[in-house]
Each structure stands twice: as C-alpha cells, then as structure tokens.
C-alpha cells in the first residue's frame, strides 16, 4: 500500500513500504550472521577443493612402495613425512580426502533420496501402504549396522568395485531414520488447507507431494542431510580403520588411520596417523557446526 507525503510544494510523493523478506532470504541472512557456521563452511569448502585438486597439488605416487623411504619424518621433500611403506603422507591425505568425502556425499545423497521417497509415499497415502512401508523400514532399522556392513561388504567385495559396494551397503542400511522423519512431517503437513485445496481441484498425488508437501519439509531434510554427511564419513573411517571398508590399495582417511593399530607407530611415529585424525575430526566438527547453523537459520522461532 503506497503512502502519500505532502512536500512543501504541495506535491504528493509515493513511498512504497519495504518488501517483506522471504523465509529463505531470512534463513540465509541468519546463517551468514552465524560466524562459527560460516567459518566451518569456509573450512569445509577448502578441504573439498584441495582434496579434489590433489593431482594438481602434489605429484607423489599414492600407491608405489618406496623401499628407501620407510617412515621418514617430515621434511622439505615430504611435508608430512612418509608411512611404513614409504608413501608420502601429505599426498595420501589429499587423495584420502577425495575418497572419504566422496563416500560421505554419495551415501548421504542415496539415503536422503530413498528415505524421502519412502517417507513421502507412506505419509501421504497412509493406511495399508503406510503400514507396509513402515514395517519394512522397521525391519531395516533392526539390522545391527556394523555386523551387516562387514558381512555384506565381504560378500560383495569381489563382485563390485570396493568403494561402490561400501556406498551401496552403508546407504541400504541407513535410510530408515530419514524415512520416519519425513513421514511424520508429511503427516502433519497434509492436513493443512493448501494441501486439501490442491487435492480438491484434482492434483495428482505426485504433484501434491512434489509441489506442495516436499517444499514445506525441505528445511528438515537439509538439516538431516548435514547430520548424515558427518555420520557417513565417520562410518567409512571406522570401517576402513577396522579393515572392512575401502580396499587397502585405495587411500582414505580411515585406511591411513589403520596404521595407528601398531604400537610403534602410535607412540614413535605420530606424523603417520595424526594428520588423518585431525582431518577427520576437523571435518566432522565443521559439518556439525554447519548443521547447527542451518538448524537455527531454518527455525522460524529463532531470532538471532
């Protein structure tokens, strides 16, 4: 609504009131004001860039065993020293970041997509479909995660590429929690008037879910994705540390940490295991801080 103001010359000047900001614009502004979340985002972006540009940053071979360079301390030639096989730790750290981050992102994408589809269908249709999908979800959630990942990974390891089989196994056992959360949000949202109006004018279930319901639960899905991203990196690191994750010939942060199983490395050669340990810890912390920032920014009751 325009407001008329009379000037000294008796002329009317129209002044338009400022536009109200959209919820996403408000969330973006609140997130940018969160210094800890922004620092964490910058750090995570930096880690992703240096990891995926590893071939242009270092020229050392990541797999070649150098008989004359076993367990060398950090130097100008090897910035973070070498491991027990004579391989450059800095080079393996960068390439290992590529694998760990890729597995985390891929698993998160598969889990979010699968959980969102199943949760949306169950929440929207309800009844028998809801019961069947939720009982199947409960069945998946009852699996002991670590045991089944180890067993399935061992069975499929020789049939599929090692990294991809790990992604499939972890994703296949991790989508249940997301499905439950999305279902509960859809159940609450579908009772609103805008959904009932869309149904009354003949919108198909697919259109109602995609155009009306999912956009209103997207904030919850985004927050869950950040939490899952951190969890997937931890899962890969833990499994590789135990020897049941990424194949040993493929560098990852978990594989690098597996050297810490040996007492002499743990006590006398900290340059072998401390860099990947710090990389995993700082990356997980940054993702968690980003998730907390997104949670606060997307929360309509938060006014920071």
PDB file of C-alpha atoms in Angstrom:
ATOM      1  CA  UNK A   1       0.000   0.000   0.000  1.00  0.00           C
ATOM      2  CA  UNK A   2       1.536   3.310  -1.086  1.00  0.00           C
ATOM      3  CA  UNK A   3       1.785   6.212   1.414  1.00  0.00           C
ATOM      4  CA  UNK A   4       1.348   9.793   0.235  1.00  0.00           C
ATOM      5  CA  UNK A   5       3.548  12.500   1.825  1.00  0.00           C
ATOM      6  CA  UNK A   6       2.895  16.200   1.132  1.00  0.00           C
ATOM      7  CA  UNK A   7       6.006  18.248   0.379  1.00  0.00           C
ATOM      8  CA  UNK A   8       6.463  21.983   0.752  1.00  0.00           C
ATOM      9  CA  UNK A   9       5.303  22.495  -2.837  1.00  0.00           C
ATOM     10  CA  UNK A  10       2.050  20.651  -2.101  1.00  0.00           C
ATOM     11  CA  UNK A  11       3.036  17.737  -4.337  1.00  0.00           C
ATOM     12  CA  UNK A  12       2.348  14.166  -3.333  1.00  0.00           C
ATOM     13  CA  UNK A  13       5.225  11.705  -3.260  1.00  0.00           C
ATOM     14  CA  UNK A  14       4.504   7.986  -3.251  1.00  0.00           C
ATOM     15  CA  UNK A  15       6.732   5.972  -0.925  1.00  0.00           C
ATOM     16  CA  UNK A  16       6.442   2.195  -1.202  1.00  0.00           C
ATOM     17  CA  UNK A  17       6.882   0.231   2.001  1.00  0.00           C
ATOM     18  CA  UNK A  18       9.838  -2.165   2.022  1.00  0.00           C
ATOM     19  CA  UNK A  19       9.173  -5.650   0.752  1.00  0.00           C
ATOM     20  CA  UNK A  20       8.962  -8.380   3.348  1.00  0.00           C
ATOM     21  CA  UNK A  21      11.769 -10.916   3.072  1.00  0.00           C
ATOM     22  CA  UNK A  22      11.003 -14.466   2.055  1.00  0.00           C
ATOM     23  CA  UNK A  23      11.611 -17.243   4.608  1.00  0.00           C
ATOM     24  CA  UNK A  24      14.629 -18.457   2.616  1.00  0.00           C
ATOM     25  CA  UNK A  25      16.108 -14.950   2.486  1.00  0.00           C
ATOM     26  CA  UNK A  26      15.660 -14.625   6.253  1.00  0.00           C
ATOM     27  CA  UNK A  27      17.283 -18.028   6.780  1.00  0.00           C
ATOM     28  CA  UNK A  28      20.201 -17.082   4.526  1.00  0.00           C
ATOM     29  CA  UNK A  29      20.771 -13.845   6.423  1.00  0.00           C
ATOM     30  CA  UNK A  30      20.640 -15.606   9.792  1.00  0.00           C
ATOM     31  CA  UNK A  31      23.073 -18.276   8.609  1.00  0.00           C
ATOM     32  CA  UNK A  32      25.543 -15.683   7.295  1.00  0.00           C
ATOM     33  CA  UNK A  33      25.448 -13.929  10.669  1.00  0.00           C
ATOM     34  CA  UNK A  34      26.435 -17.170  12.406  1.00  0.00           C
ATOM     35  CA  UNK A  35      30.225 -16.733  12.469  1.00  0.00           C
ATOM     36  CA  UNK A  36      31.002 -20.266  13.626  1.00  0.00           C
ATOM     37  CA  UNK A  37      28.872 -21.787  10.874  1.00  0.00           C
ATOM     38  CA  UNK A  38      30.429 -19.548   8.225  1.00  0.00           C
ATOM     39  CA  UNK A  39      33.982 -20.360   9.362  1.00  0.00           C
ATOM     40  CA  UNK A  40      33.087 -24.062   9.295  1.00  0.00           C
ATOM     41  CA  UNK A  41      31.601 -23.710   5.800  1.00  0.00           C
ATOM     42  CA  UNK A  42      34.758 -21.988   4.537  1.00  0.00           C
ATOM     43  CA  UNK A  43      36.918 -24.724   6.066  1.00  0.00           C
ATOM     44  CA  UNK A  44      34.796 -27.497   4.539  1.00  0.00           C
ATOM     45  CA  UNK A  45      34.908 -25.840   1.119  1.00  0.00           C
ATOM     46  CA  UNK A  46      38.689 -25.508   1.446  1.00  0.00           C
ATOM     47  CA  UNK A  47      39.063 -29.200   2.350  1.00  0.00           C
ATOM     48  CA  UNK A  48      36.882 -30.232  -0.606  1.00  0.00           C
ATOM     49  CA  UNK A  49      38.820 -28.029  -3.041  1.00  0.00           C
ATOM     50  CA  UNK A  50      42.304 -29.174  -2.008  1.00  0.00           C
ATOM     51  CA  UNK A  51      41.172 -32.814  -1.923  1.00  0.00           C
ATOM     52  CA  UNK A  52      39.631 -32.845  -5.375  1.00  0.00           C
ATOM     53  CA  UNK A  53      42.528 -30.836  -6.822  1.00  0.00           C
ATOM     54  CA  UNK A  54      45.068 -33.255  -5.359  1.00  0.00           C
ATOM     55  CA  UNK A  55      46.571 -34.259  -8.757  1.00  0.00           C
ATOM     56  CA  UNK A  56      47.470 -30.601  -9.364  1.00  0.00           C
ATOM     57  CA  UNK A  57      48.874 -30.001  -5.873  1.00  0.00           C
ATOM     58  CA  UNK A  58      51.192 -32.972  -5.442  1.00  0.00           C
ATOM     59  CA  UNK A  59      52.995 -35.306  -7.829  1.00  0.00           C
ATOM     60  CA  UNK A  60      53.958 -38.160  -5.490  1.00  0.00           C
ATOM     61  CA  UNK A  61      52.654 -41.644  -6.287  1.00  0.00           C
ATOM     62  CA  UNK A  62      49.952 -42.695  -3.813  1.00  0.00           C
ATOM     63  CA  UNK A  63      50.443 -46.466  -4.217  1.00  0.00           C
ATOM     64  CA  UNK A  64      54.105 -47.017  -5.104  1.00  0.00           C
ATOM     65  CA  UNK A  65      56.102 -48.543  -2.252  1.00  0.00           C
ATOM     66  CA  UNK A  66      59.485 -46.838  -1.863  1.00  0.00           C
ATOM     67  CA  UNK A  67      61.935 -49.180  -0.175  1.00  0.00           C
ATOM     68  CA  UNK A  68      64.333 -46.365   0.742  1.00  0.00           C
ATOM     69  CA  UNK A  69      61.771 -44.017   2.331  1.00  0.00           C
ATOM     70  CA  UNK A  70      60.144 -46.050   5.086  1.00  0.00           C
ATOM     71  CA  UNK A  71      58.730 -43.945   7.979  1.00  0.00           C
ATOM     72  CA  UNK A  72      60.658 -40.771   7.173  1.00  0.00           C
ATOM     73  CA  UNK A  73      59.997 -37.755   9.385  1.00  0.00           C
ATOM     74  CA  UNK A  74      58.501 -34.565   7.876  1.00  0.00           C
ATOM     75  CA  UNK A  75      60.940 -32.702   5.628  1.00  0.00           C
ATOM     76  CA  UNK A  76      61.014 -30.278   2.708  1.00  0.00           C
ATOM     77  CA  UNK A  77      60.579 -33.191   0.299  1.00  0.00           C
ATOM     78  CA  UNK A  78      57.861 -34.935   2.331  1.00  0.00           C
ATOM     79  CA  UNK A  79      55.904 -32.246   4.175  1.00  0.00           C
ATOM     80  CA  UNK A  80      54.142 -34.708   6.488  1.00  0.00           C
ATOM     81  CA  UNK A  81      56.721 -37.495   6.261  1.00  0.00           C
ATOM     82  CA  UNK A  82      56.167 -40.968   4.845  1.00  0.00           C
ATOM     83  CA  UNK A  83      54.321 -44.021   6.126  1.00  0.00           C
ATOM     84  CA  UNK A  84      55.660 -47.522   6.795  1.00  0.00           C
ATOM     85  CA  UNK A  85      55.526 -48.305   3.080  1.00  0.00           C
ATOM     86  CA  UNK A  86      57.462 -45.218   2.041  1.00  0.00           C
ATOM     87  CA  UNK A  87      54.421 -43.380   0.630  1.00  0.00           C
ATOM     88  CA  UNK A  88      54.086 -39.619   1.060  1.00  0.00           C
ATOM     89  CA  UNK A  89      51.606 -38.893   3.878  1.00  0.00           C
ATOM     90  CA  UNK A  90      50.584 -35.474   2.539  1.00  0.00           C
ATOM     91  CA  UNK A  91      49.745 -36.927  -0.861  1.00  0.00           C
ATOM     92  CA  UNK A  92      47.727 -39.773   0.635  1.00  0.00           C
ATOM     93  CA  UNK A  93      45.972 -37.285   2.925  1.00  0.00           C
ATOM     94  CA  UNK A  94      44.701 -35.296  -0.062  1.00  0.00           C
ATOM     95  CA  UNK A  95      43.715 -38.352  -2.101  1.00  0.00           C
ATOM     96  CA  UNK A  96      42.224 -39.956   1.006  1.00  0.00           C
ATOM     97  CA  UNK A  97      40.076 -36.869   1.491  1.00  0.00           C
ATOM     98  CA  UNK A  98      38.701 -37.325  -2.021  1.00  0.00           C
ATOM     99  CA  UNK A  99      37.583 -40.871  -1.217  1.00  0.00           C
ATOM    100  CA  UNK A 100      36.211 -40.145   2.263  1.00  0.00           C
ATOM    101  CA  UNK A 101      34.314 -37.031   1.161  1.00  0.00           C
ATOM    102  CA  UNK A 102      33.000 -38.750  -1.969  1.00  0.00           C
ATOM    103  CA  UNK A 103      31.723 -41.716   0.034  1.00  0.00           C
ATOM    104  CA  UNK A 104      30.125 -39.360   2.559  1.00  0.00           C
ATOM    105  CA  UNK A 105      28.401 -37.316  -0.143  1.00  0.00           C
ATOM    106  CA  UNK A 106      27.285 -40.332  -2.172  1.00  0.00           C
ATOM    107  CA  UNK A 107      25.888 -42.161   0.857  1.00  0.00           C
ATOM    108  CA  UNK A 108      24.111 -39.009   2.033  1.00  0.00           C
ATOM    109  CA  UNK A 109      22.535 -38.489  -1.395  1.00  0.00           C
ATOM    110  CA  UNK A 110      21.316 -42.101  -1.620  1.00  0.00           C
ATOM    111  CA  UNK A 111      19.983 -42.093   1.942  1.00  0.00           C
ATOM    112  CA  UNK A 112      18.177 -38.747   1.581  1.00  0.00           C
ATOM    113  CA  UNK A 113      16.587 -39.672  -1.760  1.00  0.00           C
ATOM    114  CA  UNK A 114      15.497 -43.149  -0.627  1.00  0.00           C
ATOM    115  CA  UNK A 115      14.256 -42.006   2.782  1.00  0.00           C
ATOM    116  CA  UNK A 116      12.393 -39.022   1.320  1.00  0.00           C
ATOM    117  CA  UNK A 117      10.624 -41.109  -1.333  1.00  0.00           C
ATOM    118  CA  UNK A 118       9.533 -43.839   1.083  1.00  0.00           C
ATOM    119  CA  UNK A 119       8.600 -41.403   3.853  1.00  0.00           C
ATOM    120  CA  UNK A 120       6.608 -39.189   1.479  1.00  0.00           C
ATOM    121  CA  UNK A 121       4.631 -42.082  -0.001  1.00  0.00           C
ATOM    122  CA  UNK A 122       3.919 -43.578   3.415  1.00  0.00           C
ATOM    123  CA  UNK A 123       2.884 -40.270   4.959  1.00  0.00           C
ATOM    124  CA  UNK A 124       0.701 -39.127   2.071  1.00  0.00           C
ATOM    125  CA  UNK A 125      -1.234 -42.324   1.310  1.00  0.00           C
ATOM    126  CA  UNK A 126      -1.419 -43.739   4.826  1.00  0.00           C
ATOM    127  CA  UNK A 127      -3.420 -46.887   5.501  1.00  0.00           C
ATOM    128  CA  UNK A 128      -2.112 -50.169   4.137  1.00  0.00           C
ATOM    129  CA  UNK A 129       0.679 -48.561   2.121  1.00  0.00           C
ATOM    130  CA  UNK A 130       1.907 -46.712   5.200  1.00  0.00           C
ATOM    131  CA  UNK A 131       1.806 -49.889   7.300  1.00  0.00           C
ATOM    132  CA  UNK A 132       3.719 -51.938   4.730  1.00  0.00           C
ATOM    133  CA  UNK A 133       6.408 -49.313   4.152  1.00  0.00           C
ATOM    134  CA  UNK A 134       6.877 -48.591   7.858  1.00  0.00           C
ATOM    135  CA  UNK A 135       7.113 -52.271   8.764  1.00  0.00           C
ATOM    136  CA  UNK A 136       9.750 -52.665   6.070  1.00  0.00           C
ATOM    137  CA  UNK A 137      11.527 -49.602   7.485  1.00  0.00           C
ATOM    138  CA  UNK A 138      11.407 -51.094  10.979  1.00  0.00           C
ATOM    139  CA  UNK A 139      12.846 -54.314   9.566  1.00  0.00           C
ATOM    140  CA  UNK A 140      15.795 -52.403   8.076  1.00  0.00           C
ATOM    141  CA  UNK A 141      16.326 -50.436  11.287  1.00  0.00           C
ATOM    142  CA  UNK A 142      16.560 -53.624  13.357  1.00  0.00           C
ATOM    143  CA  UNK A 143      19.660 -54.795  11.474  1.00  0.00           C
ATOM    144  CA  UNK A 144      22.862 -54.489  13.518  1.00  0.00           C
ATOM    145  CA  UNK A 145      24.568 -51.922  11.302  1.00  0.00           C
ATOM    146  CA  UNK A 146      28.225 -52.777  11.858  1.00  0.00           C
ATOM    147  CA  UNK A 147      27.784 -56.545  11.550  1.00  0.00           C
ATOM    148  CA  UNK A 148      25.732 -56.381   8.356  1.00  0.00           C
ATOM    149  CA  UNK A 149      28.024 -53.835   6.709  1.00  0.00           C
ATOM    150  CA  UNK A 150      31.034 -56.052   7.382  1.00  0.00           C
ATOM    151  CA  UNK A 151      29.282 -59.231   6.174  1.00  0.00           C
ATOM    152  CA  UNK A 152      27.743 -57.701   3.026  1.00  0.00           C
ATOM    153  CA  UNK A 153      30.931 -55.847   2.171  1.00  0.00           C
ATOM    154  CA  UNK A 154      32.920 -59.072   2.448  1.00  0.00           C
ATOM    155  CA  UNK A 155      30.415 -60.972   0.260  1.00  0.00           C
ATOM    156  CA  UNK A 156      30.204 -58.330  -2.486  1.00  0.00           C
ATOM    157  CA  UNK A 157      33.796 -57.085  -2.384  1.00  0.00           C
ATOM    158  CA  UNK A 158      34.993 -59.238  -5.299  1.00  0.00           C
ATOM    159  CA  UNK A 159      31.899 -58.634  -7.436  1.00  0.00           C
ATOM    160  CA  UNK A 160      31.670 -54.830  -7.368  1.00  0.00           C
ATOM    161  CA  UNK A 161      34.233 -52.030  -7.127  1.00  0.00           C
ATOM    162  CA  UNK A 162      35.277 -51.691  -3.484  1.00  0.00           C
ATOM    163  CA  UNK A 163      34.229 -48.072  -2.994  1.00  0.00           C
ATOM    164  CA  UNK A 164      30.838 -48.516  -4.650  1.00  0.00           C
ATOM    165  CA  UNK A 165      29.965 -51.652  -2.734  1.00  0.00           C
ATOM    166  CA  UNK A 166      30.704 -49.803   0.503  1.00  0.00           C
ATOM    167  CA  UNK A 167      28.442 -46.942  -0.604  1.00  0.00           C
ATOM    168  CA  UNK A 168      25.612 -49.337  -1.518  1.00  0.00           C
ATOM    169  CA  UNK A 169      25.850 -51.298   1.719  1.00  0.00           C
ATOM    170  CA  UNK A 170      26.018 -48.255   4.010  1.00  0.00           C
ATOM    171  CA  UNK A 171      23.204 -46.490   2.136  1.00  0.00           C
ATOM    172  CA  UNK A 172      20.992 -49.567   2.075  1.00  0.00           C
ATOM    173  CA  UNK A 173      21.101 -49.829   5.864  1.00  0.00           C
ATOM    174  CA  UNK A 174      20.856 -46.115   6.767  1.00  0.00           C
ATOM    175  CA  UNK A 175      17.742 -44.649   5.142  1.00  0.00           C
ATOM    176  CA  UNK A 176      15.224 -45.770   7.776  1.00  0.00           C
ATOM    177  CA  UNK A 177      15.653 -42.799  10.112  1.00  0.00           C
ATOM    178  CA  UNK A 178      15.156 -40.275   7.306  1.00  0.00           C
ATOM    179  CA  UNK A 179      12.034 -42.113   6.103  1.00  0.00           C
ATOM    180  CA  UNK A 180      10.495 -41.927   9.561  1.00  0.00           C
ATOM    181  CA  UNK A 181      11.244 -38.208   9.961  1.00  0.00           C
ATOM    182  CA  UNK A 182       9.895 -37.315   6.505  1.00  0.00           C
ATOM    183  CA  UNK A 183       6.764 -39.420   7.077  1.00  0.00           C
ATOM    184  CA  UNK A 184       5.982 -37.626  10.349  1.00  0.00           C
ATOM    185  CA  UNK A 185       6.416 -34.210   8.696  1.00  0.00           C
ATOM    186  CA  UNK A 186       4.247 -35.200   5.728  1.00  0.00           C
ATOM    187  CA  UNK A 187       1.520 -36.484   8.054  1.00  0.00           C
ATOM    188  CA  UNK A 188       1.424 -33.086   9.767  1.00  0.00           C
ATOM    189  CA  UNK A 189       1.581 -31.027   6.571  1.00  0.00           C
ATOM    190  CA  UNK A 190      -1.045 -32.909   4.552  1.00  0.00           C
ATOM    191  CA  UNK A 191      -3.808 -31.791   6.928  1.00  0.00           C
ATOM    192  CA  UNK A 192      -3.269 -28.127   6.032  1.00  0.00           C
ATOM    193  CA  UNK A 193      -5.795 -26.278   3.893  1.00  0.00           C
ATOM    194  CA  UNK A 194      -3.481 -25.674   0.935  1.00  0.00           C
ATOM    195  CA  UNK A 195      -2.994 -29.436   0.508  1.00  0.00           C
ATOM    196  CA  UNK A 196      -6.708 -30.151   0.802  1.00  0.00           C
ATOM    197  CA  UNK A 197      -7.350 -27.420  -1.776  1.00  0.00           C
ATOM    198  CA  UNK A 198      -4.807 -28.932  -4.175  1.00  0.00           C
ATOM    199  CA  UNK A 199      -6.438 -32.346  -3.810  1.00  0.00           C
ATOM    200  CA  UNK A 200      -9.925 -30.895  -4.300  1.00  0.00           C
ATOM    201  CA  UNK A 201      -9.031 -29.359  -7.686  1.00  0.00           C
ATOM    202  CA  UNK A 202      -7.740 -32.699  -8.943  1.00  0.00           C
ATOM    203  CA  UNK A 203      -3.970 -32.503  -8.477  1.00  0.00           C
ATOM    204  CA  UNK A 204      -2.310 -35.898  -8.764  1.00  0.00           C
ATOM    205  CA  UNK A 205      -0.614 -37.389  -5.681  1.00  0.00           C
ATOM    206  CA  UNK A 206       2.785 -36.942  -7.348  1.00  0.00           C
ATOM    207  CA  UNK A 207       2.123 -33.234  -7.919  1.00  0.00           C
ATOM    208  CA  UNK A 208       0.800 -32.706  -4.391  1.00  0.00           C
ATOM    209  CA  UNK A 209       3.848 -34.372  -2.859  1.00  0.00           C
ATOM    210  CA  UNK A 210       6.454 -32.702  -5.071  1.00  0.00           C
ATOM    211  CA  UNK A 211       4.959 -29.214  -5.424  1.00  0.00           C
ATOM    212  CA  UNK A 212       3.181 -28.712  -2.118  1.00  0.00           C
ATOM    213  CA  UNK A 213       4.421 -31.061   0.589  1.00  0.00           C
ATOM    214  CA  UNK A 214       8.171 -31.526  -0.009  1.00  0.00           C
ATOM    215  CA  UNK A 215       8.967 -27.786  -0.265  1.00  0.00           C
ATOM    216  CA  UNK A 216       7.483 -27.348   3.207  1.00  0.00           C
ATOM    217  CA  UNK A 217       9.573 -30.122   4.750  1.00  0.00           C
ATOM    218  CA  UNK A 218      12.728 -29.238   2.814  1.00  0.00           C
ATOM    219  CA  UNK A 219      14.301 -27.431   5.775  1.00  0.00           C
ATOM    220  CA  UNK A 220      14.095 -30.598   7.868  1.00  0.00           C
ATOM    221  CA  UNK A 221      15.597 -32.657   5.046  1.00  0.00           C
ATOM    222  CA  UNK A 222      18.505 -30.207   4.654  1.00  0.00           C
ATOM    223  CA  UNK A 223      19.347 -30.364   8.354  1.00  0.00           C
ATOM    224  CA  UNK A 224      19.161 -34.164   8.289  1.00  0.00           C
ATOM    225  CA  UNK A 225      21.476 -34.216   5.270  1.00  0.00           C
ATOM    226  CA  UNK A 226      24.211 -32.331   7.139  1.00  0.00           C
ATOM    227  CA  UNK A 227      23.948 -34.687  10.102  1.00  0.00           C
ATOM    228  CA  UNK A 228      24.054 -37.699   7.772  1.00  0.00           C
ATOM    229  CA  UNK A 229      27.062 -36.351   5.874  1.00  0.00           C
ATOM    230  CA  UNK A 230      29.106 -36.320   9.070  1.00  0.00           C
ATOM    231  CA  UNK A 231      27.803 -39.748  10.095  1.00  0.00           C
ATOM    232  CA  UNK A 232      28.674 -41.296   6.727  1.00  0.00           C
ATOM    233  CA  UNK A 233      32.266 -40.019   6.907  1.00  0.00           C
ATOM    234  CA  UNK A 234      32.560 -41.459  10.415  1.00  0.00           C
ATOM    235  CA  UNK A 235      31.131 -44.787   9.197  1.00  0.00           C
ATOM    236  CA  UNK A 236      33.628 -45.007   6.322  1.00  0.00           C
ATOM    237  CA  UNK A 237      36.531 -44.038   8.574  1.00  0.00           C
ATOM    238  CA  UNK A 238      35.588 -46.571  11.234  1.00  0.00           C
ATOM    239  CA  UNK A 239      35.060 -49.435   8.795  1.00  0.00           C
ATOM    240  CA  UNK A 240      38.293 -48.698   6.917  1.00  0.00           C
ATOM    241  CA  UNK A 241      40.160 -48.441  10.233  1.00  0.00           C
ATOM    242  CA  UNK A 242      38.921 -51.927  11.118  1.00  0.00           C
ATOM    243  CA  UNK A 243      39.897 -53.233   7.674  1.00  0.00           C
ATOM    244  CA  UNK A 244      36.340 -53.777   6.367  1.00  0.00           C
ATOM    245  CA  UNK A 245      35.847 -50.568   4.409  1.00  0.00           C
ATOM    246  CA  UNK A 246      37.719 -49.125   1.455  1.00  0.00           C
ATOM    247  CA  UNK A 247      40.264 -51.590  -0.024  1.00  0.00           C
ATOM    248  CA  UNK A 248      43.755 -51.064   1.357  1.00  0.00           C
ATOM    249  CA  UNK A 249      45.195 -50.123  -2.040  1.00  0.00           C
ATOM    250  CA  UNK A 250      42.800 -47.134  -2.222  1.00  0.00           C
ATOM    251  CA  UNK A 251      43.834 -44.290   0.124  1.00  0.00           C
ATOM    252  CA  UNK A 252      41.244 -42.931   2.521  1.00  0.00           C
ATOM    253  CA  UNK A 253      41.414 -41.270   5.912  1.00  0.00           C
ATOM    254  CA  UNK A 254      40.235 -44.488   7.538  1.00  0.00           C
ATOM    255  CA  UNK A 255      42.930 -46.550   5.807  1.00  0.00           C
ATOM    256  CA  UNK A 256      45.580 -44.082   6.916  1.00  0.00           C
ATOM    257  CA  UNK A 257      44.352 -44.290  10.497  1.00  0.00           C
ATOM    258  CA  UNK A 258      44.638 -48.084  10.410  1.00  0.00           C
ATOM    259  CA  UNK A 259      48.398 -47.691  10.925  1.00  0.00           C
ATOM    260  CA  UNK A 260      47.605 -46.476  14.459  1.00  0.00           C
ATOM    261  CA  UNK A 261      46.838 -50.106  15.319  1.00  0.00           C
ATOM    262  CA  UNK A 262      50.587 -50.665  15.595  1.00  0.00           C
ATOM    263  CA  UNK A 263      52.109 -49.561  18.942  1.00  0.00           C
ATOM    264  CA  UNK A 264      55.380 -48.292  17.438  1.00  0.00           C
ATOM    265  CA  UNK A 265      53.500 -46.043  15.008  1.00  0.00           C
ATOM    266  CA  UNK A 266      51.158 -44.800  17.724  1.00  0.00           C
ATOM    267  CA  UNK A 267      53.995 -43.917  20.085  1.00  0.00           C
ATOM    268  CA  UNK A 268      57.010 -43.059  17.929  1.00  0.00           C
ATOM    269  CA  UNK A 269      55.650 -42.012  14.510  1.00  0.00           C
ATOM    270  CA  UNK A 270      52.814 -39.533  15.126  1.00  0.00           C
ATOM    271  CA  UNK A 271      53.183 -37.942  11.668  1.00  0.00           C
ATOM    272  CA  UNK A 272      51.688 -41.103  10.152  1.00  0.00           C
ATOM    273  CA  UNK A 273      48.355 -41.023  11.977  1.00  0.00           C
ATOM    274  CA  UNK A 274      47.870 -37.520  13.407  1.00  0.00           C
ATOM    275  CA  UNK A 275      47.238 -35.763  10.014  1.00  0.00           C
ATOM    276  CA  UNK A 276      44.311 -38.037   9.013  1.00  0.00           C
ATOM    277  CA  UNK A 277      42.987 -37.976  12.578  1.00  0.00           C
ATOM    278  CA  UNK A 278      42.978 -34.168  12.569  1.00  0.00           C
ATOM    279  CA  UNK A 279      41.447 -34.081   9.079  1.00  0.00           C
ATOM    280  CA  UNK A 280      38.563 -36.352  10.142  1.00  0.00           C
ATOM    281  CA  UNK A 281      38.000 -34.524  13.448  1.00  0.00           C
ATOM    282  CA  UNK A 282      38.015 -31.012  11.998  1.00  0.00           C
ATOM    283  CA  UNK A 283      35.853 -32.021   9.026  1.00  0.00           C
ATOM    284  CA  UNK A 284      33.249 -33.667  11.255  1.00  0.00           C
ATOM    285  CA  UNK A 285      33.231 -30.657  13.600  1.00  0.00           C
ATOM    286  CA  UNK A 286      32.815 -28.241  10.699  1.00  0.00           C
ATOM    287  CA  UNK A 287      29.888 -30.248   9.270  1.00  0.00           C
ATOM    288  CA  UNK A 288      28.217 -30.366  12.692  1.00  0.00           C
ATOM    289  CA  UNK A 289      28.629 -26.606  13.173  1.00  0.00           C
ATOM    290  CA  UNK A 290      27.179 -26.032   9.700  1.00  0.00           C
ATOM    291  CA  UNK A 291      24.257 -28.286  10.607  1.00  0.00           C
ATOM    292  CA  UNK A 292      23.622 -26.350  13.821  1.00  0.00           C
ATOM    293  CA  UNK A 293      23.778 -23.090  11.880  1.00  0.00           C
ATOM    294  CA  UNK A 294      21.270 -24.369   9.338  1.00  0.00           C
ATOM    295  CA  UNK A 295      19.022 -25.657  12.098  1.00  0.00           C
ATOM    296  CA  UNK A 296      18.942 -22.244  13.769  1.00  0.00           C
ATOM    297  CA  UNK A 297      18.562 -20.388  10.471  1.00  0.00           C
ATOM    298  CA  UNK A 298      15.679 -22.535   9.256  1.00  0.00           C
ATOM    299  CA  UNK A 299      13.899 -22.462  12.600  1.00  0.00           C
ATOM    300  CA  UNK A 300      11.115 -19.829  12.365  1.00  0.00           C
ATOM    301  CA  UNK A 301      11.197 -19.398  16.164  1.00  0.00           C
ATOM    302  CA  UNK A 302      14.867 -18.404  16.127  1.00  0.00           C
ATOM    303  CA  UNK A 303      15.516 -14.652  16.009  1.00  0.00           C
ATOM    304  CA  UNK A 304      19.282 -14.325  16.247  1.00  0.00           C
TER     305      UNK A 304
END
